[in-house]
PDB file of N, CA and C and ligand atoms in Angstrom:
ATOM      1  N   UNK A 155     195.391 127.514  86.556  1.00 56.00           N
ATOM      2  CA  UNK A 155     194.951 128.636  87.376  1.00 56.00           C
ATOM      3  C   UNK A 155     195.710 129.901  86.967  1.00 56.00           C
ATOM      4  N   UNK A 156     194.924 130.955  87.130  1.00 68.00           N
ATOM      5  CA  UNK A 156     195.545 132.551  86.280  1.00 68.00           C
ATOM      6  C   UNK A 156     196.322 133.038  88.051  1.00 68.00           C
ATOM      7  N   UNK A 157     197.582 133.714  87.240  1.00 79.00           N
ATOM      8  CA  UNK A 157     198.129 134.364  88.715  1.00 79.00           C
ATOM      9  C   UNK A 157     197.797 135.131  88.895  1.00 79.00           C
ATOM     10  N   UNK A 158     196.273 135.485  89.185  1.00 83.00           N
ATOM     11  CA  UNK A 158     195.916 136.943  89.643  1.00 83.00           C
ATOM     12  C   UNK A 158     194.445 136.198  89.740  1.00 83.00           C
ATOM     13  N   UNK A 159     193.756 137.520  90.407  1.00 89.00           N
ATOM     14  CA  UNK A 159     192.579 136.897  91.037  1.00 89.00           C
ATOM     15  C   UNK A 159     192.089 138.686  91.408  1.00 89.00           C
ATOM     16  N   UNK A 160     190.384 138.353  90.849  1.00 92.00           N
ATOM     17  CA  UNK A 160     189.564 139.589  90.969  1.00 92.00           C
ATOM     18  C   UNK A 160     188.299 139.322  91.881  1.00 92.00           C
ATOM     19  N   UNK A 161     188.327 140.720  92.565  1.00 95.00           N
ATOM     20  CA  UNK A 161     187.260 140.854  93.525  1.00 95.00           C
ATOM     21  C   UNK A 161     186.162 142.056  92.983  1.00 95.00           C
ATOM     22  N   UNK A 162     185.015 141.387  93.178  1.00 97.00           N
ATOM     23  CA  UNK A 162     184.094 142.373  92.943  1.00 97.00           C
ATOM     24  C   UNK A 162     183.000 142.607  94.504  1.00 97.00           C
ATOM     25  N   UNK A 163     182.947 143.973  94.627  1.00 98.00           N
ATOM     26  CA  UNK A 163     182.662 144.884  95.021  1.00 98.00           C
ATOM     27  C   UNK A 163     180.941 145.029  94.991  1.00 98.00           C
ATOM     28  N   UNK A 164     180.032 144.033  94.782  1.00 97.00           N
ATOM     29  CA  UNK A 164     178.834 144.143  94.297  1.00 97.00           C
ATOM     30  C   UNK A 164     177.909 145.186  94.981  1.00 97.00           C
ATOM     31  N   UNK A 165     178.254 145.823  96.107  1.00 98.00           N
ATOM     32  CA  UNK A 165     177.921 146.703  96.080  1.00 98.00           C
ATOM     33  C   UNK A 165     177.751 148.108  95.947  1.00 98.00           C
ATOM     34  N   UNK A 166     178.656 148.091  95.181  1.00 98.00           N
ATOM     35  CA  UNK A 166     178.875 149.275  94.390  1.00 98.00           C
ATOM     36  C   UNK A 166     178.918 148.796  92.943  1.00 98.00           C
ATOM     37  N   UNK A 167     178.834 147.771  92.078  1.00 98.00           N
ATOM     38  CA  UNK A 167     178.666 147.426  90.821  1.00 98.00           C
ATOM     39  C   UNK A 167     176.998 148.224  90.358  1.00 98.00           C
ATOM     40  N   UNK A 168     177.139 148.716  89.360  1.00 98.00           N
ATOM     41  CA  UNK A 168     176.019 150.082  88.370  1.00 98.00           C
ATOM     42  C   UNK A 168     175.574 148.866  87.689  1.00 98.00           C
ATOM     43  N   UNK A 169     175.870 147.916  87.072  1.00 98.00           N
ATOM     44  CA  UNK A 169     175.415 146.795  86.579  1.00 98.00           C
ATOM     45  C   UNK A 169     175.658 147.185  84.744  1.00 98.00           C
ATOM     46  N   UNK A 170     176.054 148.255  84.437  1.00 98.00           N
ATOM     47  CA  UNK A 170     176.812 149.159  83.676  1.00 98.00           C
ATOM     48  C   UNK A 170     176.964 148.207  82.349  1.00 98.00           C
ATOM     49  N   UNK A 171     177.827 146.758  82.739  1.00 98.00           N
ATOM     50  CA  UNK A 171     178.010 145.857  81.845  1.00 98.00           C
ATOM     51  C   UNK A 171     179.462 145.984  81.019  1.00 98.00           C
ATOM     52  N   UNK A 172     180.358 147.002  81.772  1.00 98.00           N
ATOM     53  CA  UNK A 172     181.683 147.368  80.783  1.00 98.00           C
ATOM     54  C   UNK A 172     182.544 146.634  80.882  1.00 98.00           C
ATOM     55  N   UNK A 173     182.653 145.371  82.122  1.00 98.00           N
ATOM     56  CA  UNK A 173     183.091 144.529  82.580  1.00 98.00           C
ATOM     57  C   UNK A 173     183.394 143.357  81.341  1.00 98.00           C
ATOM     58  N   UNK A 174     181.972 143.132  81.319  1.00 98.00           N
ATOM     59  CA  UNK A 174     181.767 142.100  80.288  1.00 98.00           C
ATOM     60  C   UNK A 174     181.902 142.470  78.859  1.00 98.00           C
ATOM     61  N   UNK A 175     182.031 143.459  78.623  1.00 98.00           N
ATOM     62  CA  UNK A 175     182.298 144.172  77.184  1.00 98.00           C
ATOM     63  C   UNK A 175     183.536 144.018  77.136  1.00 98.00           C
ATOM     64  N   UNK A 176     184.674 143.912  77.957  1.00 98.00           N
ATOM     65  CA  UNK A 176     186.310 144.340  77.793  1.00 98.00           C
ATOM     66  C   UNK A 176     186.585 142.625  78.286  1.00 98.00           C
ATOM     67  N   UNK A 177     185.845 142.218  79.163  1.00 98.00           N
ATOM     68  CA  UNK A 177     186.608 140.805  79.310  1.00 98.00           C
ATOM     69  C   UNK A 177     185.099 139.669  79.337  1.00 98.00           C
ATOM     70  N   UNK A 178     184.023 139.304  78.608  1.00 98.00           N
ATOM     71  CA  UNK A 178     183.485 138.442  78.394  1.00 98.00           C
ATOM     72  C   UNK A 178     183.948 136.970  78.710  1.00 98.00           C
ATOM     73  N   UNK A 179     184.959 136.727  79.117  1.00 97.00           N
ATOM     74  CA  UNK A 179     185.728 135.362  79.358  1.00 97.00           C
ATOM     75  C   UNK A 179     185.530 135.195  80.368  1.00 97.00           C
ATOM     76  N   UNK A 180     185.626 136.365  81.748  1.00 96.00           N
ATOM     77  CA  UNK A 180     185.907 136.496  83.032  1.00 96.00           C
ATOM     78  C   UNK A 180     184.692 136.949  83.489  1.00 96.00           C
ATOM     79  N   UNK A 181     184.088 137.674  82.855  1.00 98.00           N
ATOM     80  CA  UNK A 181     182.546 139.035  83.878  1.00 98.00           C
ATOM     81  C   UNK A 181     181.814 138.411  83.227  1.00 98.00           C
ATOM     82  N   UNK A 182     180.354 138.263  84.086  1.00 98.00           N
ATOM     83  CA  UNK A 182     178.876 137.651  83.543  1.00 98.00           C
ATOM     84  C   UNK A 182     178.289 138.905  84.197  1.00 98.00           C
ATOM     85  N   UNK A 183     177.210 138.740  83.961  1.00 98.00           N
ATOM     86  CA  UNK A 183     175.756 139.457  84.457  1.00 98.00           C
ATOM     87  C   UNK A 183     174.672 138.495  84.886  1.00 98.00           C
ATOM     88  N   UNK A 184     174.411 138.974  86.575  1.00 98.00           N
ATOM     89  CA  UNK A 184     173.310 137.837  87.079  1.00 98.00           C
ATOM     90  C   UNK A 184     171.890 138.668  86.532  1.00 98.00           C
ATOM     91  N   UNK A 185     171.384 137.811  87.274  1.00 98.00           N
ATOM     92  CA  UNK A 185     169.645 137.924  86.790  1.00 98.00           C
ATOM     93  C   UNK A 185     169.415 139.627  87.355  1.00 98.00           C
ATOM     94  N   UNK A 186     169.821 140.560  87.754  1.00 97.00           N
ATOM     95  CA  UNK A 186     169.645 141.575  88.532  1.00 97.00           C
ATOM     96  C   UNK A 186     171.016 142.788  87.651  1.00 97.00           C
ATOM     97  N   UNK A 187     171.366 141.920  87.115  1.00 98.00           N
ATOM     98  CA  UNK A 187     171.989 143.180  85.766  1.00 98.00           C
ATOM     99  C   UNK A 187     173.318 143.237  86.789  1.00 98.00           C
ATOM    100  N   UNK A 188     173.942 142.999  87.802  1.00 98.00           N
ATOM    101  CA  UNK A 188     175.052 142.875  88.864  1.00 98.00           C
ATOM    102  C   UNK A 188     175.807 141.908  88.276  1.00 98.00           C
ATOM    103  N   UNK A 189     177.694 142.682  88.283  1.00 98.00           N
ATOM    104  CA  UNK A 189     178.923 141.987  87.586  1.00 98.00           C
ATOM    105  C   UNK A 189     178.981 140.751  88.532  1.00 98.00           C
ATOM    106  N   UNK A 190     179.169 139.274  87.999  1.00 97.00           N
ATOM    107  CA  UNK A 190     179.914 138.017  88.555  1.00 97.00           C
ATOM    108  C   UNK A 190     181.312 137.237  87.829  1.00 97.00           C
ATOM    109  N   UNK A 191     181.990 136.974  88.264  1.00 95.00           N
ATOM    110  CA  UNK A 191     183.099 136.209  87.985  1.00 95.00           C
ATOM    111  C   UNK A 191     182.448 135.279  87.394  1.00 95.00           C
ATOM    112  N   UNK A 192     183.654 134.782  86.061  1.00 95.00           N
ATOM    113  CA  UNK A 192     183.554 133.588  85.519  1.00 95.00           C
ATOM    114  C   UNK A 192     184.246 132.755  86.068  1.00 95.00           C
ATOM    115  N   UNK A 193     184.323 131.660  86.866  1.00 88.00           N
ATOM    116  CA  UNK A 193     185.027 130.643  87.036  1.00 88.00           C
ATOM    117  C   UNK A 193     185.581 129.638  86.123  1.00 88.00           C
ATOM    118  N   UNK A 194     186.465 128.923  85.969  1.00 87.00           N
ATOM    119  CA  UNK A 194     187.407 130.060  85.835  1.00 87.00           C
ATOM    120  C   UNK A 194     187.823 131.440  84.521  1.00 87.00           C
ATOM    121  N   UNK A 195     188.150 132.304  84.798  1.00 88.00           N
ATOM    122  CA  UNK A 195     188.238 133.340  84.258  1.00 88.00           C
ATOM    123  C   UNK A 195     188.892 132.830  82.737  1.00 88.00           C
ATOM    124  N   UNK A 196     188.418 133.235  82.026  1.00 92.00           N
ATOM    125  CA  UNK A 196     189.214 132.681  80.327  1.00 92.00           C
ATOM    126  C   UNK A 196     189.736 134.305  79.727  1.00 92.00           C
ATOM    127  N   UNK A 197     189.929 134.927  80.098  1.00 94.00           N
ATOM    128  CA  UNK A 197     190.194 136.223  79.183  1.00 94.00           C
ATOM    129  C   UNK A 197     191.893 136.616  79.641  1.00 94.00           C
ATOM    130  N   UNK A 198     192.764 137.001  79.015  1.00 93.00           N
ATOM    131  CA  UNK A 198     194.284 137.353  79.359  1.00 93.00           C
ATOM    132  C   UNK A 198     194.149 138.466  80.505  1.00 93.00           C
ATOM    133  N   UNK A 199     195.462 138.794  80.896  1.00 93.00           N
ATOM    134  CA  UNK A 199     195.717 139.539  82.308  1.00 93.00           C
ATOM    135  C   UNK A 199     195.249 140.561  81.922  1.00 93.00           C
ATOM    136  N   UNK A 200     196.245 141.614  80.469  1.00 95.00           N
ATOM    137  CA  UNK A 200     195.761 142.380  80.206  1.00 95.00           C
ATOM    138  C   UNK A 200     194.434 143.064  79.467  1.00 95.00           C
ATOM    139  N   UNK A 201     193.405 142.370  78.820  1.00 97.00           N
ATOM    140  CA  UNK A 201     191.880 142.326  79.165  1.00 97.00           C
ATOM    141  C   UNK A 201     191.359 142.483  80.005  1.00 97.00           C
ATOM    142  N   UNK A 202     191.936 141.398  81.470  1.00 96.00           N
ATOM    143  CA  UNK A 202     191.117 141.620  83.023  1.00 96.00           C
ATOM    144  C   UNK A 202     191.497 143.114  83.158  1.00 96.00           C
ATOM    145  N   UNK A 203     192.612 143.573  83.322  1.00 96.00           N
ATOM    146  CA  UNK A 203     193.081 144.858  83.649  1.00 96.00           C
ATOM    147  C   UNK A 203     192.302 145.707  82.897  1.00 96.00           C
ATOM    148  N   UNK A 204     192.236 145.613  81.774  1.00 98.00           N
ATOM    149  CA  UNK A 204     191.153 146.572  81.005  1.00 98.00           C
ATOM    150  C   UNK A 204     190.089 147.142  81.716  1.00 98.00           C
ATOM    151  N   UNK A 205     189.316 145.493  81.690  1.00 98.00           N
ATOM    152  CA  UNK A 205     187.804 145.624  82.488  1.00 98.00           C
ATOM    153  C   UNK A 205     188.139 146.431  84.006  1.00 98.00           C
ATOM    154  N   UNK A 206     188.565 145.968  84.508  1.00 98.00           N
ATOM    155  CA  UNK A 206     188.811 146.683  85.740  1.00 98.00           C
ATOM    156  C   UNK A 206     189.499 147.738  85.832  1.00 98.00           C
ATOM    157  N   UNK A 207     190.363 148.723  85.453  1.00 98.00           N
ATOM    158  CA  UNK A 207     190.525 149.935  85.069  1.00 98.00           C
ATOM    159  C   UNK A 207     189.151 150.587  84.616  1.00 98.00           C
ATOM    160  N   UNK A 208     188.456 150.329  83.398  1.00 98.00           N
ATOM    161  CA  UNK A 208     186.976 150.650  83.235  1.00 98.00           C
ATOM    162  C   UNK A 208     185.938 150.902  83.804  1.00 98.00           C
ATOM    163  N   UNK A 209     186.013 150.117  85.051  1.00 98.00           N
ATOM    164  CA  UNK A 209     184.460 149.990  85.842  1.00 98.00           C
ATOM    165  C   UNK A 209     184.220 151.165  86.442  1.00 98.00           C
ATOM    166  N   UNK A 210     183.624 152.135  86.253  1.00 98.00           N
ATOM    167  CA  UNK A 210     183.251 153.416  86.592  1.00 98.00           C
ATOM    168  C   UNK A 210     182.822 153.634  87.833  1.00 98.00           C
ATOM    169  N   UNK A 211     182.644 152.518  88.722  1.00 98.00           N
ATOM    170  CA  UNK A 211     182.898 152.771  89.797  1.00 98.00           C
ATOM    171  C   UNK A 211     184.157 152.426  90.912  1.00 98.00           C
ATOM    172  N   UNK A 212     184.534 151.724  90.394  1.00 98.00           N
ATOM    173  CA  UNK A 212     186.073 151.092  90.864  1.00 98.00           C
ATOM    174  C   UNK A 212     185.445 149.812  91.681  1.00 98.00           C
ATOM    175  N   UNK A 213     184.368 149.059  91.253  1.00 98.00           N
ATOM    176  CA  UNK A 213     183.705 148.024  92.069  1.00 98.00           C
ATOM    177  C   UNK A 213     184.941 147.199  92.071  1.00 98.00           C
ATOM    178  N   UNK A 214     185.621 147.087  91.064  1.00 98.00           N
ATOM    179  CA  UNK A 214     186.689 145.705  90.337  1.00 98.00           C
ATOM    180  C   UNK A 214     188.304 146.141  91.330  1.00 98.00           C
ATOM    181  N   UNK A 215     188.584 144.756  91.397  1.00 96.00           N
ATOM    182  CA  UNK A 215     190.233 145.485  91.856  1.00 96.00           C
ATOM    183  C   UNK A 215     190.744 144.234  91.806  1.00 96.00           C
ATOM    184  N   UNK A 216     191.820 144.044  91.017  1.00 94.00           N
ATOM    185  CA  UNK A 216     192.868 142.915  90.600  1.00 94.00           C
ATOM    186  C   UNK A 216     194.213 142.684  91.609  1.00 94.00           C
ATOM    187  N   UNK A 217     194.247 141.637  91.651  1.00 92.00           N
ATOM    188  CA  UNK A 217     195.680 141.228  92.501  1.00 92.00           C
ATOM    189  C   UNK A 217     196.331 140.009  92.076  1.00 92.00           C
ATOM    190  N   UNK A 218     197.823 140.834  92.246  1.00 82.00           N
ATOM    191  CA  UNK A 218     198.451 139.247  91.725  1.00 82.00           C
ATOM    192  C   UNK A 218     198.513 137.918  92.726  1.00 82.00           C
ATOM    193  N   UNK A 219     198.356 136.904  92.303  1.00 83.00           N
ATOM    194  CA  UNK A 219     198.455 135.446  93.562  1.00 83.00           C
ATOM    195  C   UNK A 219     199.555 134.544  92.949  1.00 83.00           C
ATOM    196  N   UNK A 220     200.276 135.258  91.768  1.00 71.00           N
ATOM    197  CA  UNK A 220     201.400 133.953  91.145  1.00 71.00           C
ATOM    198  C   UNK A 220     202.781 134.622  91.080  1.00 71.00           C
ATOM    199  N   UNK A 221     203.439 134.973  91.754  1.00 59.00           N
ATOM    200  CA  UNK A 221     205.438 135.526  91.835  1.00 59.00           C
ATOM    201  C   UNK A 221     205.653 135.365  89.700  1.00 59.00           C
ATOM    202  N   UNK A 222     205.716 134.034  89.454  1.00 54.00           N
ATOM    203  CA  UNK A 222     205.608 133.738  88.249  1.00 54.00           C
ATOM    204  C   UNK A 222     205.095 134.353  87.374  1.00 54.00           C
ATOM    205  N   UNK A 223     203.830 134.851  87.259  1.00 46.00           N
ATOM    206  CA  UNK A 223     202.869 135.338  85.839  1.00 46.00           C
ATOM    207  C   UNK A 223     203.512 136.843  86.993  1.00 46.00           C
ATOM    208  N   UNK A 224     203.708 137.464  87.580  1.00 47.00           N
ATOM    209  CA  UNK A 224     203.937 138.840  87.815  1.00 47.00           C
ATOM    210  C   UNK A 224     205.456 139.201  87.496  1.00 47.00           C
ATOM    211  N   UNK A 225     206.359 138.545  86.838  1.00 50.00           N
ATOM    212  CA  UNK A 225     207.454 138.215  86.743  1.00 50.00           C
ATOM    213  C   UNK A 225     207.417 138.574  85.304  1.00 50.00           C
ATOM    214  N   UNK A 226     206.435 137.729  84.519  1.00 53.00           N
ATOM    215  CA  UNK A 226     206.351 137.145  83.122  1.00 53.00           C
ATOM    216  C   UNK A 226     205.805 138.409  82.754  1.00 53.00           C
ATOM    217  N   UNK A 227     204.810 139.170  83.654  1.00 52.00           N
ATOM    218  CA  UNK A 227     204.078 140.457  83.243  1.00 52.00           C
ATOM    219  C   UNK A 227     205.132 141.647  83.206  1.00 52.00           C
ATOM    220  N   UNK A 228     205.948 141.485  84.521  1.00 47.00           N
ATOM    221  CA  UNK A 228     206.485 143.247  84.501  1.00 47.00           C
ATOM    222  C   UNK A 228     207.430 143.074  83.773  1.00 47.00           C
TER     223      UNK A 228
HETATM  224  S1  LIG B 385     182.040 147.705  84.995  1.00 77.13           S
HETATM  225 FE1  LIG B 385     181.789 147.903  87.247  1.00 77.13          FE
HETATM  226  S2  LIG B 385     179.762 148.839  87.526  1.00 77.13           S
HETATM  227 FE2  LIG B 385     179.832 148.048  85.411  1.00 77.13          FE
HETATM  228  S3  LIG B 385     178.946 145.965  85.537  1.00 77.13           S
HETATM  229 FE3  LIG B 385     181.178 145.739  85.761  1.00 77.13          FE
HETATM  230  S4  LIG B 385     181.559 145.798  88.017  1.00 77.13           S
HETATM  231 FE4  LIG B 385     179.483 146.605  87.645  1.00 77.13          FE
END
């Protein structure tokens, strides 16, 4: 399990697709062009952070859930 964990915002997701361009491991696109989580997420922290810094609407927002990997990060 990744120590961090992303929420999407689908209603405000543009369906834009920049998500999945910066982290393809983690962001899909449903049938309606709208960002979904990959379960589980395969792309590194800093990729997720990418994608979500990116999303032009700020649908995305990352949080850490592991003391450990936020440790290993800062
Ligand atoms: S970058 Fe943002 S607006 Fe674009 S598809 Fe992903 S969540 Fe939706």
């Amino acid at each position: 399990m990744p120590g961090w964990s992303v929420q999407i915002d689908r209603t405000r997701c543009l369906g834009c697709g920049v998500c999945v361009a910066y982290a393809p491991g983690s962001f899909a696109q449903d049938g309606e062009g709208l960002a979904v989580l990959r379960d589980p997420p395969a792309d590194s922290l800093d990729e997720v952070r990418t994608a979500v810094d990116s999303c032009p609407t700020g649908a995305l927002s990352l949080a850490s859930t592991d003391v450990a990997i936020t440790e290993r990060e800062g």
